[in-house]
PDB file of C-alpha atoms and ligand atoms in Angstrom:
ATOM      1  CA  MET A 208      17.068 -71.630  20.644  1.00 94.00           C
ATOM      2  CA  ILE A 209      18.674 -69.263  17.875  1.00 97.00           C
ATOM      3  CA  CYS A 210      20.485 -66.501  19.340  1.00 98.00           C
ATOM      4  CA  ASP A 211      21.786 -64.191  16.418  1.00 98.00           C
ATOM      5  CA  LEU A 212      23.522 -61.477  18.533  1.00 98.00           C
ATOM      6  CA  HIS A 213      25.854 -59.172  16.033  1.00 98.00           C
ATOM      7  CA  SER A 214      23.535 -57.767  12.789  1.00 98.00           C
ATOM      8  CA  HIS A 215      23.054 -54.091  11.022  1.00 97.00           C
ATOM      9  CA  THR A 216      20.458 -52.057  10.020  1.00 96.00           C
ATOM     10  CA  SER A 217      20.552 -48.894   7.596  1.00 94.00           C
ATOM     11  CA  PHE A 218      21.446 -46.749  10.819  1.00 94.00           C
ATOM     12  CA  SER A 219      24.761 -48.062   9.953  1.00 95.00           C
ATOM     13  CA  ASP A 220      26.213 -50.502   6.786  1.00 94.00           C
ATOM     14  CA  GLY A 221      22.958 -52.613   6.863  1.00 95.00           C
ATOM     15  CA  VAL A 222      20.808 -52.054   3.995  1.00 94.00           C
ATOM     16  CA  LEU A 223      17.258 -52.947   6.185  1.00 96.00           C
ATOM     17  CA  THR A 224      15.246 -50.442   8.446  1.00 94.00           C
ATOM     18  CA  PRO A 225      15.418 -51.996  12.385  1.00 95.00           C
ATOM     19  CA  ARG A 226      11.619 -52.867  11.449  1.00 94.00           C
ATOM     20  CA  GLU A 227      12.531 -55.084   8.393  1.00 96.00           C
ATOM     21  CA  LEU A 228      15.133 -56.609  10.304  1.00 97.00           C
ATOM     22  CA  ILE A 229      13.205 -57.711  13.025  1.00 96.00           C
ATOM     23  CA  ASP A 230      10.473 -58.956  10.773  1.00 95.00           C
ATOM     24  CA  ARG A 231      12.794 -60.736   8.580  1.00 97.00           C
ATOM     25  CA  ALA A 232      14.827 -62.197  12.299  1.00 97.00           C
ATOM     26  CA  ILE A 233      10.997 -63.248  13.122  1.00 96.00           C
ATOM     27  CA  GLU A 234      11.145 -64.852   9.923  1.00 96.00           C
ATOM     28  CA  LYS A 235      14.117 -67.141  10.164  1.00 97.00           C
ATOM     29  CA  ASP A 236      12.630 -68.347  13.504  1.00 96.00           C
ATOM     30  CA  VAL A 237      15.707 -66.571  15.880  1.00 97.00           C
ATOM     31  CA  ASP A 238      14.611 -66.647  19.033  1.00 97.00           C
ATOM     32  CA  MET A 239      17.207 -63.796  20.447  1.00 97.00           C
ATOM     33  CA  LEU A 240      18.739 -60.939  17.932  1.00 98.00           C
ATOM     34  CA  ALA A 241      21.104 -58.391  18.957  1.00 98.00           C
ATOM     35  CA  ILE A 242      21.080 -55.219  16.912  1.00 98.00           C
ATOM     36  CA  THR A 243      24.697 -54.113  17.057  1.00 98.00           C
ATOM     37  CA  ASP A 244      25.301 -51.057  14.510  1.00 97.00           C
ATOM     38  CA  HIS A 245      29.171 -49.822  13.900  1.00 97.00           C
ATOM     39  CA  ASP A 246      29.233 -47.148  16.678  1.00 97.00           C
ATOM     40  CA  THR A 247      25.622 -46.038  16.795  1.00 96.00           C
ATOM     41  CA  VAL A 248      22.563 -46.757  18.492  1.00 96.00           C
ATOM     42  CA  ASP A 249      20.516 -44.793  16.336  1.00 94.00           C
ATOM     43  CA  ALA A 250      18.344 -47.713  15.175  1.00 95.00           C
ATOM     44  CA  PHE A 251      16.491 -48.189  18.447  1.00 94.00           C
ATOM     45  CA  ASN A 252      14.969 -44.547  18.334  1.00 90.00           C
ATOM     46  CA  GLU A 253      13.471 -45.777  15.247  1.00 87.00           C
ATOM     47  CA  ILE A 254      11.880 -48.456  16.738  1.00 86.00           C
ATOM     48  CA  GLN A 255       7.899 -48.085  17.633  1.00 75.00           C
ATOM     49  CA  LEU A 256       7.168 -51.001  19.439  1.00 77.00           C
ATOM     50  CA  THR A 257       7.904 -52.298  22.691  1.00 82.00           C
ATOM     51  CA  GLN A 258       9.526 -54.979  23.584  1.00 80.00           C
ATOM     52  CA  ASP A 259       6.297 -56.634  24.665  1.00 82.00           C
ATOM     53  CA  GLU A 260       4.950 -56.316  21.349  1.00 82.00           C
ATOM     54  CA  ILE A 261       8.079 -57.922  19.933  1.00 84.00           C
ATOM     55  CA  ASN A 262       8.332 -60.739  22.736  1.00 83.00           C
ATOM     56  CA  GLN A 263       4.804 -61.729  21.465  1.00 81.00           C
ATOM     57  CA  ASP A 264       6.178 -62.935  17.880  1.00 85.00           C
ATOM     58  CA  GLY A 265       8.634 -64.842  19.872  1.00 90.00           C
ATOM     59  CA  LEU A 266      11.871 -62.501  19.293  1.00 95.00           C
ATOM     60  CA  THR A 267      13.531 -60.871  22.254  1.00 95.00           C
ATOM     61  CA  LEU A 268      15.557 -57.603  20.908  1.00 96.00           C
ATOM     62  CA  ILE A 269      19.127 -57.138  22.967  1.00 97.00           C
ATOM     63  CA  PRO A 270      20.514 -53.412  22.480  1.00 96.00           C
ATOM     64  CA  GLY A 271      23.602 -53.655  21.385  1.00 98.00           C
ATOM     65  CA  ILE A 272      26.309 -51.856  19.507  1.00 98.00           C
ATOM     66  CA  GLU A 273      29.854 -52.775  17.870  1.00 98.00           C
ATOM     67  CA  LEU A 274      32.561 -50.162  18.159  1.00 98.00           C
ATOM     68  CA  SER A 275      35.600 -49.692  16.139  1.00 97.00           C
ATOM     69  CA  THR A 276      38.977 -49.464  17.609  1.00 97.00           C
ATOM     70  CA  GLN A 277      42.472 -50.164  17.525  1.00 95.00           C
ATOM     71  CA  TRP A 278      45.239 -53.131  18.722  1.00 96.00           C
ATOM     72  CA  GLY A 279      48.562 -51.755  17.664  1.00 94.00           C
ATOM     73  CA  SER A 280      47.977 -51.278  13.607  1.00 89.00           C
ATOM     74  CA  VAL A 281      45.023 -54.196  13.871  1.00 93.00           C
ATOM     75  CA  GLY A 282      41.700 -52.202  12.996  1.00 92.00           C
ATOM     76  CA  ILE A 283      39.538 -54.579  15.776  1.00 97.00           C
ATOM     77  CA  HIS A 284      36.075 -54.587  16.442  1.00 98.00           C
ATOM     78  CA  VAL A 285      33.973 -54.820  20.189  1.00 98.00           C
ATOM     79  CA  LEU A 286      30.459 -55.832  20.436  1.00 99.00           C
ATOM     80  CA  GLY A 287      28.427 -54.258  23.442  1.00 98.00           C
ATOM     81  CA  LEU A 288      25.791 -56.501  24.410  1.00 98.00           C
ATOM     82  CA  ASN A 289      22.710 -55.790  26.257  1.00 97.00           C
ATOM     83  CA  VAL A 290      23.916 -52.104  26.862  1.00 97.00           C
ATOM     84  CA  ASP A 291      21.698 -49.788  28.684  1.00 96.00           C
ATOM     85  CA  LEU A 292      19.817 -47.354  26.095  1.00 95.00           C
ATOM     86  CA  GLY A 293      19.188 -44.891  29.089  1.00 95.00           C
ATOM     87  CA  SER A 294      22.791 -44.619  30.341  1.00 97.00           C
ATOM     88  CA  GLU A 295      24.672 -41.432  29.450  1.00 98.00           C
ATOM     89  CA  SER A 296      28.043 -43.635  28.785  1.00 98.00           C
ATOM     90  CA  ILE A 297      26.517 -45.298  25.722  1.00 98.00           C
ATOM     91  CA  HIS A 298      25.854 -42.320  24.147  1.00 97.00           C
ATOM     92  CA  THR A 299      29.262 -40.592  25.069  1.00 98.00           C
ATOM     93  CA  ALA A 300      30.794 -43.706  22.907  1.00 98.00           C
ATOM     94  CA  ALA A 301      28.192 -42.849  20.279  1.00 97.00           C
ATOM     95  CA  ARG A 302      28.924 -39.238  19.721  1.00 97.00           C
ATOM     96  CA  ILE A 303      32.392 -39.636  20.071  1.00 97.00           C
ATOM     97  CA  GLN A 304      33.124 -42.733  17.774  1.00 97.00           C
ATOM     98  CA  SER A 305      30.497 -40.569  15.227  1.00 95.00           C
ATOM     99  CA  GLU A 306      32.742 -37.482  15.581  1.00 95.00           C
ATOM    100  CA  THR A 307      35.921 -39.538  14.568  1.00 95.00           C
ATOM    101  CA  ARG A 308      33.817 -41.207  11.787  1.00 95.00           C
ATOM    102  CA  LEU A 309      33.164 -37.613  10.709  1.00 94.00           C
ATOM    103  CA  GLU A 310      36.926 -36.595  10.562  1.00 94.00           C
ATOM    104  CA  ARG A 311      38.298 -39.985   9.458  1.00 95.00           C
ATOM    105  CA  ALA A 312      35.518 -39.449   6.770  1.00 95.00           C
ATOM    106  CA  LYS A 313      37.135 -36.100   5.598  1.00 95.00           C
ATOM    107  CA  ARG A 314      40.590 -37.010   5.121  1.00 95.00           C
ATOM    108  CA  ILE A 315      39.440 -40.624   3.452  1.00 96.00           C
ATOM    109  CA  SER A 316      38.035 -37.705   1.427  1.00 97.00           C
ATOM    110  CA  SER A 317      40.931 -35.713   0.657  1.00 96.00           C
ATOM    111  CA  ASN A 318      42.880 -39.158   0.141  1.00 96.00           C
ATOM    112  CA  LEU A 319      40.482 -39.992  -2.890  1.00 97.00           C
ATOM    113  CA  GLU A 320      40.843 -36.485  -4.079  1.00 96.00           C
ATOM    114  CA  LYS A 321      44.898 -37.703  -4.544  1.00 95.00           C
ATOM    115  CA  LYS A 322      43.356 -40.044  -6.750  1.00 94.00           C
ATOM    116  CA  GLY A 323      41.935 -38.316  -8.599  1.00 94.00           C
ATOM    117  CA  ILE A 324      37.977 -38.911  -7.675  1.00 95.00           C
ATOM    118  CA  GLU A 325      36.798 -35.139  -6.293  1.00 94.00           C
ATOM    119  CA  ASN A 326      34.347 -35.190  -3.526  1.00 93.00           C
ATOM    120  CA  ALA A 327      33.755 -38.237  -2.470  1.00 96.00           C
ATOM    121  CA  PHE A 328      32.917 -36.713   0.902  1.00 96.00           C
ATOM    122  CA  ASP A 329      29.132 -35.173  -0.633  1.00 95.00           C
ATOM    123  CA  GLY A 330      28.814 -38.028  -2.742  1.00 95.00           C
ATOM    124  CA  ALA A 331      29.105 -40.937   0.317  1.00 95.00           C
ATOM    125  CA  SER A 332      27.296 -38.959   2.779  1.00 93.00           C
ATOM    126  CA  ARG A 333      23.904 -38.979   0.707  1.00 91.00           C
ATOM    127  CA  LEU A 334      24.280 -42.816   1.008  1.00 88.00           C
ATOM    128  CA  SER A 335      24.073 -42.456   4.680  1.00 79.00           C
ATOM    129  CA  ALA A 336      20.331 -43.182   6.382  1.00 74.00           C
ATOM    130  CA  GLY A 337      21.758 -41.581   9.592  1.00 77.00           C
ATOM    131  CA  THR A 338      24.408 -39.794  10.469  1.00 81.00           C
ATOM    132  CA  TYR A 339      26.993 -43.114   9.913  1.00 91.00           C
ATOM    133  CA  ILE A 340      29.357 -42.638   7.644  1.00 93.00           C
ATOM    134  CA  GLY A 341      31.658 -45.724   6.333  1.00 94.00           C
ATOM    135  CA  ARG A 342      33.840 -46.960   4.142  1.00 96.00           C
ATOM    136  CA  PRO A 343      31.087 -49.194   2.338  1.00 95.00           C
ATOM    137  CA  GLN A 344      28.863 -45.189   1.934  1.00 95.00           C
ATOM    138  CA  PHE A 345      32.613 -44.221   0.136  1.00 97.00           C
ATOM    139  CA  ALA A 346      32.679 -47.751  -1.965  1.00 97.00           C
ATOM    140  CA  GLN A 347      28.947 -47.643  -2.857  1.00 96.00           C
ATOM    141  CA  HIS A 348      30.059 -44.264  -4.147  1.00 97.00           C
ATOM    142  CA  LEU A 349      32.590 -45.141  -6.083  1.00 97.00           C
ATOM    143  CA  ILE A 350      30.935 -47.853  -7.815  1.00 97.00           C
ATOM    144  CA  ASN A 351      27.565 -44.987  -8.489  1.00 96.00           C
ATOM    145  CA  ILE A 352      30.517 -42.951 -10.389  1.00 96.00           C
ATOM    146  CA  GLY A 353      31.751 -45.714 -12.276  1.00 97.00           C
ATOM    147  CA  LYS A 354      35.048 -46.055 -10.789  1.00 96.00           C
ATOM    148  CA  VAL A 355      34.531 -49.528  -9.974  1.00 97.00           C
ATOM    149  CA  GLU A 356      31.648 -52.249 -10.631  1.00 97.00           C
ATOM    150  CA  THR A 357      31.531 -53.854  -7.049  1.00 96.00           C
ATOM    151  CA  MET A 358      31.728 -53.413  -3.248  1.00 95.00           C
ATOM    152  CA  HIS A 359      34.641 -56.359  -3.754  1.00 96.00           C
ATOM    153  CA  ASP A 360      36.334 -54.043  -6.210  1.00 97.00           C
ATOM    154  CA  ALA A 361      36.160 -51.299  -4.465  1.00 98.00           C
ATOM    155  CA  PHE A 362      37.501 -52.202  -1.207  1.00 97.00           C
ATOM    156  CA  LYS A 363      40.349 -53.712  -3.231  1.00 97.00           C
ATOM    157  CA  LYS A 364      41.448 -50.975  -4.819  1.00 97.00           C
ATOM    158  CA  TYR A 365      40.557 -48.126  -2.960  1.00 97.00           C
ATOM    159  CA  MET A 366      38.557 -48.987   0.470  1.00 97.00           C
ATOM    160  CA  GLY A 367      40.316 -52.044   1.848  1.00 94.00           C
ATOM    161  CA  ASP A 368      44.111 -52.289   4.292  1.00 88.00           C
ATOM    162  CA  GLY A 369      46.800 -50.359   3.141  1.00 89.00           C
ATOM    163  CA  LYS A 370      44.848 -48.435  -0.086  1.00 94.00           C
ATOM    164  CA  ALA A 371      43.788 -44.977  -0.005  1.00 94.00           C
ATOM    165  CA  GLY A 372      40.323 -44.962   1.905  1.00 95.00           C
ATOM    166  CA  ASP A 373      42.313 -47.022   4.504  1.00 92.00           C
ATOM    167  CA  VAL A 374      42.703 -44.372   7.626  1.00 87.00           C
ATOM    168  CA  LYS A 375      43.787 -45.768  10.681  1.00 75.00           C
ATOM    169  CA  ASN A 376      44.837 -45.582  13.756  1.00 66.00           C
ATOM    170  CA  HIS A 377      42.284 -42.523  15.372  1.00 84.00           C
ATOM    171  CA  TRP A 378      39.192 -44.660  17.062  1.00 95.00           C
ATOM    172  CA  ALA A 379      39.237 -44.422  20.808  1.00 97.00           C
ATOM    173  CA  GLU A 380      41.665 -46.659  22.329  1.00 97.00           C
ATOM    174  CA  LEU A 381      40.756 -50.631  23.417  1.00 98.00           C
ATOM    175  CA  PRO A 382      40.316 -50.039  27.395  1.00 98.00           C
ATOM    176  CA  GLN A 383      38.150 -46.922  26.726  1.00 98.00           C
ATOM    177  CA  ILE A 384      35.944 -48.815  24.278  1.00 98.00           C
ATOM    178  CA  ILE A 385      35.762 -51.705  26.565  1.00 98.00           C
ATOM    179  CA  GLN A 386      34.836 -48.979  29.491  1.00 98.00           C
ATOM    180  CA  TRP A 387      31.760 -47.332  27.677  1.00 98.00           C
ATOM    181  CA  ILE A 388      30.446 -50.482  27.374  1.00 98.00           C
ATOM    182  CA  ARG A 389      30.622 -51.683  30.866  1.00 98.00           C
ATOM    183  CA  ASP A 390      29.530 -48.600  32.351  1.00 98.00           C
ATOM    184  CA  ALA A 391      26.403 -49.031  30.098  1.00 98.00           C
ATOM    185  CA  ASN A 392      26.175 -52.406  31.835  1.00 98.00           C
ATOM    186  CA  GLY A 393      26.753 -54.168  28.859  1.00 98.00           C
ATOM    187  CA  ILE A 394      28.995 -56.540  28.169  1.00 98.00           C
ATOM    188  CA  ALA A 395      32.129 -56.417  26.073  1.00 99.00           C
ATOM    189  CA  VAL A 396      32.829 -58.978  23.170  1.00 99.00           C
ATOM    190  CA  LEU A 397      35.822 -59.191  20.607  1.00 99.00           C
ATOM    191  CA  ALA A 398      34.165 -59.659  17.234  1.00 99.00           C
ATOM    192  CA  HIS A 399      34.805 -61.977  14.998  1.00 98.00           C
ATOM    193  CA  PRO A 400      38.158 -63.041  15.959  1.00 98.00           C
ATOM    194  CA  LEU A 401      39.057 -65.157  12.889  1.00 98.00           C
ATOM    195  CA  LYS A 402      38.678 -61.522  10.246  1.00 97.00           C
ATOM    196  CA  TYR A 403      42.145 -60.021  11.767  1.00 97.00           C
ATOM    197  CA  LYS A 404      44.069 -63.031   9.949  1.00 96.00           C
ATOM    198  CA  LEU A 405      46.455 -63.067  13.342  1.00 98.00           C
ATOM    199  CA  THR A 406      48.411 -66.054  13.824  1.00 97.00           C
ATOM    200  CA  ARG A 407      47.111 -68.130  16.990  1.00 96.00           C
ATOM    201  CA  THR A 408      49.794 -66.511  19.308  1.00 97.00           C
ATOM    202  CA  ARG A 409      49.234 -62.835  18.187  1.00 98.00           C
ATOM    203  CA  LEU A 410      45.458 -63.619  18.571  1.00 98.00           C
ATOM    204  CA  LYS A 411      45.655 -64.929  22.032  1.00 98.00           C
ATOM    205  CA  ARG A 412      48.079 -61.652  22.764  1.00 98.00           C
ATOM    206  CA  LEU A 413      45.120 -59.526  21.601  1.00 98.00           C
ATOM    207  CA  LEU A 414      42.663 -61.363  24.015  1.00 98.00           C
ATOM    208  CA  ASP A 415      44.929 -60.877  26.708  1.00 98.00           C
ATOM    209  CA  SER A 416      45.267 -57.361  25.815  1.00 98.00           C
ATOM    210  CA  PHE A 417      40.987 -57.120  25.697  1.00 98.00           C
ATOM    211  CA  ILE A 418      41.101 -59.293  28.825  1.00 98.00           C
ATOM    212  CA  ASP A 419      43.464 -57.064  31.087  1.00 98.00           C
ATOM    213  CA  ALA A 420      41.007 -53.770  29.525  1.00 98.00           C
ATOM    214  CA  GLY A 421      38.265 -55.064  31.052  1.00 98.00           C
ATOM    215  CA  GLY A 422      36.871 -57.535  27.997  1.00 98.00           C
ATOM    216  CA  GLN A 423      33.938 -60.683  28.731  1.00 98.00           C
ATOM    217  CA  GLY A 424      33.441 -62.613  26.075  1.00 98.00           C
ATOM    218  CA  MET A 425      34.676 -63.392  22.508  1.00 99.00           C
ATOM    219  CA  GLU A 426      32.786 -64.246  19.422  1.00 99.00           C
ATOM    220  CA  VAL A 427      33.513 -67.896  18.681  1.00 98.00           C
ATOM    221  CA  VAL A 428      31.017 -68.342  16.017  1.00 98.00           C
ATOM    222  CA  SER A 429      30.523 -65.513  13.116  1.00 98.00           C
ATOM    223  CA  GLY A 430      28.723 -66.925  10.668  1.00 97.00           C
ATOM    224  CA  GLN A 431      29.433 -69.650   8.528  1.00 96.00           C
ATOM    225  CA  GLN A 432      32.807 -71.314   9.659  1.00 97.00           C
ATOM    226  CA  THR A 433      34.255 -74.724   9.773  1.00 98.00           C
ATOM    227  CA  PRO A 434      34.046 -77.173  12.650  1.00 98.00           C
ATOM    228  CA  GLN A 435      37.572 -76.961  12.839  1.00 98.00           C
ATOM    229  CA  GLN A 436      37.099 -73.207  13.299  1.00 98.00           C
ATOM    230  CA  THR A 437      34.177 -73.045  16.134  1.00 98.00           C
ATOM    231  CA  SER A 438      36.561 -75.464  18.137  1.00 98.00           C
ATOM    232  CA  ALA A 439      39.602 -73.791  18.243  1.00 98.00           C
ATOM    233  CA  MET A 440      37.647 -70.685  19.263  1.00 98.00           C
ATOM    234  CA  ALA A 441      35.472 -72.717  21.943  1.00 98.00           C
ATOM    235  CA  GLN A 442      38.795 -73.526  22.921  1.00 98.00           C
ATOM    236  CA  LEU A 443      40.544 -70.495  22.937  1.00 98.00           C
ATOM    237  CA  CYS A 444      37.656 -69.436  25.069  1.00 98.00           C
ATOM    238  CA  GLU A 445      37.724 -71.837  27.748  1.00 98.00           C
ATOM    239  CA  GLN A 446      41.337 -71.386  28.555  1.00 98.00           C
ATOM    240  CA  LYS A 447      40.807 -67.308  28.386  1.00 98.00           C
ATOM    241  CA  ASN A 448      37.970 -67.365  30.341  1.00 98.00           C
ATOM    242  CA  LEU A 449      35.675 -65.880  28.578  1.00 98.00           C
ATOM    243  CA  LEU A 450      31.848 -65.778  27.591  1.00 99.00           C
ATOM    244  CA  ALA A 451      30.802 -66.972  24.103  1.00 99.00           C
ATOM    245  CA  SER A 452      28.777 -65.010  21.973  1.00 99.00           C
ATOM    246  CA  CYS A 453      27.473 -65.952  18.120  1.00 98.00           C
ATOM    247  CA  GLY A 454      26.023 -64.181  15.319  1.00 98.00           C
ATOM    248  CA  SER A 455      25.597 -63.827  11.922  1.00 98.00           C
ATOM    249  CA  ASP A 456      26.942 -60.238  11.293  1.00 98.00           C
ATOM    250  CA  PHE A 457      24.032 -59.700   8.965  1.00 98.00           C
ATOM    251  CA  HIS A 458      23.943 -56.648   6.780  1.00 97.00           C
ATOM    252  CA  MET A 459      21.410 -57.567   3.760  1.00 96.00           C
ATOM    253  CA  PRO A 460      19.584 -60.095   2.189  1.00 97.00           C
ATOM    254  CA  GLY A 461      20.708 -62.018  -0.777  1.00 94.00           C
ATOM    255  CA  LYS A 462      24.071 -63.561   1.043  1.00 91.00           C
ATOM    256  CA  PRO A 463      23.293 -66.954   1.995  1.00 86.00           C
ATOM    257  CA  TRP A 464      26.755 -67.641   4.432  1.00 85.00           C
ATOM    258  CA  ALA A 465      25.726 -64.343   6.122  1.00 91.00           C
ATOM    259  CA  GLU A 466      21.543 -64.597   7.150  1.00 97.00           C
ATOM    260  CA  LEU A 467      20.465 -64.154   9.948  1.00 98.00           C
ATOM    261  CA  GLY A 468      20.351 -67.161  12.523  1.00 97.00           C
ATOM    262  CA  ARG A 469      21.832 -69.223  10.034  1.00 97.00           C
ATOM    263  CA  PHE A 470      25.741 -70.114  11.808  1.00 97.00           C
ATOM    264  CA  PRO A 471      26.966 -73.314  13.862  1.00 97.00           C
ATOM    265  CA  LEU A 472      25.526 -73.879  17.308  1.00 97.00           C
ATOM    266  CA  LEU A 473      27.665 -72.513  20.075  1.00 98.00           C
ATOM    267  CA  PRO A 474      29.639 -75.845  21.318  1.00 98.00           C
ATOM    268  CA  LYS A 475      28.345 -77.316  24.767  1.00 97.00           C
ATOM    269  CA  SER A 476      31.745 -76.774  26.740  1.00 97.00           C
ATOM    270  CA  VAL A 477      31.432 -72.480  26.323  1.00 98.00           C
ATOM    271  CA  THR A 478      29.098 -69.937  28.754  1.00 98.00           C
ATOM    272  CA  PRO A 479      27.224 -68.170  26.216  1.00 98.00           C
ATOM    273  CA  ALA A 480      26.778 -64.496  26.735  1.00 98.00           C
ATOM    274  CA  TRP A 481      23.194 -64.458  26.764  1.00 98.00           C
ATOM    275  CA  GLU A 482      23.105 -66.404  30.405  1.00 97.00           C
ATOM    276  CA  ARG A 483      24.542 -62.959  32.141  1.00 97.00           C
ATOM    277  CA  PHE A 484      21.653 -60.508  30.629  1.00 96.00           C
TER     278      PHE A 484
HETATM  279  P1  AMP B1436      34.551 -49.483   8.669  1.00 91.12           P
HETATM  280  O1  AMP B1436      33.357 -49.155   9.890  1.00 91.12           O
HETATM  281  O2  AMP B1436      34.121 -47.464   7.976  1.00 91.12           O
HETATM  282  O3  AMP B1436      35.425 -48.922   9.091  1.00 91.12           O
HETATM  283  O4  AMP B1436      33.601 -50.257   7.398  1.00 91.12           O
HETATM  284  C1  AMP B1436      33.924 -51.524   7.922  1.00 91.12           C
HETATM  285  C2  AMP B1436      32.762 -52.206   6.905  1.00 91.12           C
HETATM  286  O5  AMP B1436      33.226 -52.261   5.827  1.00 91.12           O
HETATM  287  C3  AMP B1436      32.889 -53.453   7.444  1.00 91.12           C
HETATM  288  O6  AMP B1436      31.990 -53.657   8.902  1.00 91.12           O
HETATM  289  C4  AMP B1436      31.669 -54.492   6.426  1.00 91.12           C
HETATM  290  O7  AMP B1436      30.710 -54.412   6.486  1.00 91.12           O
HETATM  291  C5  AMP B1436      32.521 -53.715   5.311  1.00 91.12           C
HETATM  292  N1  AMP B1436      34.184 -54.012   4.521  1.00 91.12           N
HETATM  293  C6  AMP B1436      34.641 -54.336   4.797  1.00 91.12           C
HETATM  294  N2  AMP B1436      35.738 -54.866   4.129  1.00 91.12           N
HETATM  295  C7  AMP B1436      34.756 -55.472   2.878  1.00 91.12           C
HETATM  296  C8  AMP B1436      34.957 -56.031   1.911  1.00 91.12           C
HETATM  297  N3  AMP B1436      35.687 -56.440   1.334  1.00 91.12           N
HETATM  298  N4  AMP B1436      33.910 -56.287   1.324  1.00 91.12           N
HETATM  299  C9  AMP B1436      32.912 -55.564   1.285  1.00 91.12           C
HETATM  300  N5  AMP B1436      32.554 -55.103   2.507  1.00 91.12           N
HETATM  301  C10 AMP B1436      33.357 -54.667   3.330  1.00 91.12           C
HETATM  302 MN1   MN B1437      29.480 -53.381   8.332  1.00 91.12          MN
HETATM  303 MN1   MN B1438      32.940 -55.920  12.713  1.00 91.12          MN
HETATM  304 MN1   MN B1439      29.269 -56.288  12.232  1.00 91.12          MN
END
């Protein structure tokens, strides 16, 4: 069974519409797909198909979200998997996080203004499908106005860690994020633990804070990774008694290392999060 529990649509920084993403997942033989847009569940309003219609093509769609928060000065992401879209809590989370995104976008824009880039807010806003606005939109705007040539350069020079467009320590706190997910009957999963570039000791500390705050799972597999990375993450997952998740973190076609459903299998030793759906 291929379960891809991490993906993005055009309602955050993904390229495909929800329908196109679902079609691609079916094409790639994915059995279970979670859409986990950054800080929004808007994609699910857009999907006109019923779960039964999607099931007919062999796919189970799982409602999800990827919430941004911070642990000390480290920006981290928490997935809410199998959240109840009818719950008040998930909409409260999306509303408050969106307000934070909007405020942050204004601060990013004024930081860029100091670097001689005017009106980045308007430029970036025009590139958003829904209400979502994030660093990738600013990066794309910088490409569009010829400041940089690639997304990579945009992050390296303007939007990445420590650069003008990196505005930190602004999101709802970790316990609040986890509470919102749990109040929506979802499973709170620490996203892509290897991306934070923490030493193993600090990663264990992060997991302890995450568990103290009510976190239930971690991504043992996130996109392409080495067998060594997978077994290290699986070992941590077991040690900390967490549920295991896996996903591509798909954003767009044309990136073979982040394709829907294409990542190593979860080791047999861990308990998959979908057993609790
Ligand atoms: P935000 O949530 O607004 O802070 O934007 C973070 C998003 O930007 C991530 O989810 C990635 O999709 C994207 N991103 C982060 N770093 C890079 C990078 N170096 N190059 C391209 N995209 C990136
Ligand atoms: Mn993203
Ligand atoms: Mn993420
Ligand atoms: Mn993601």
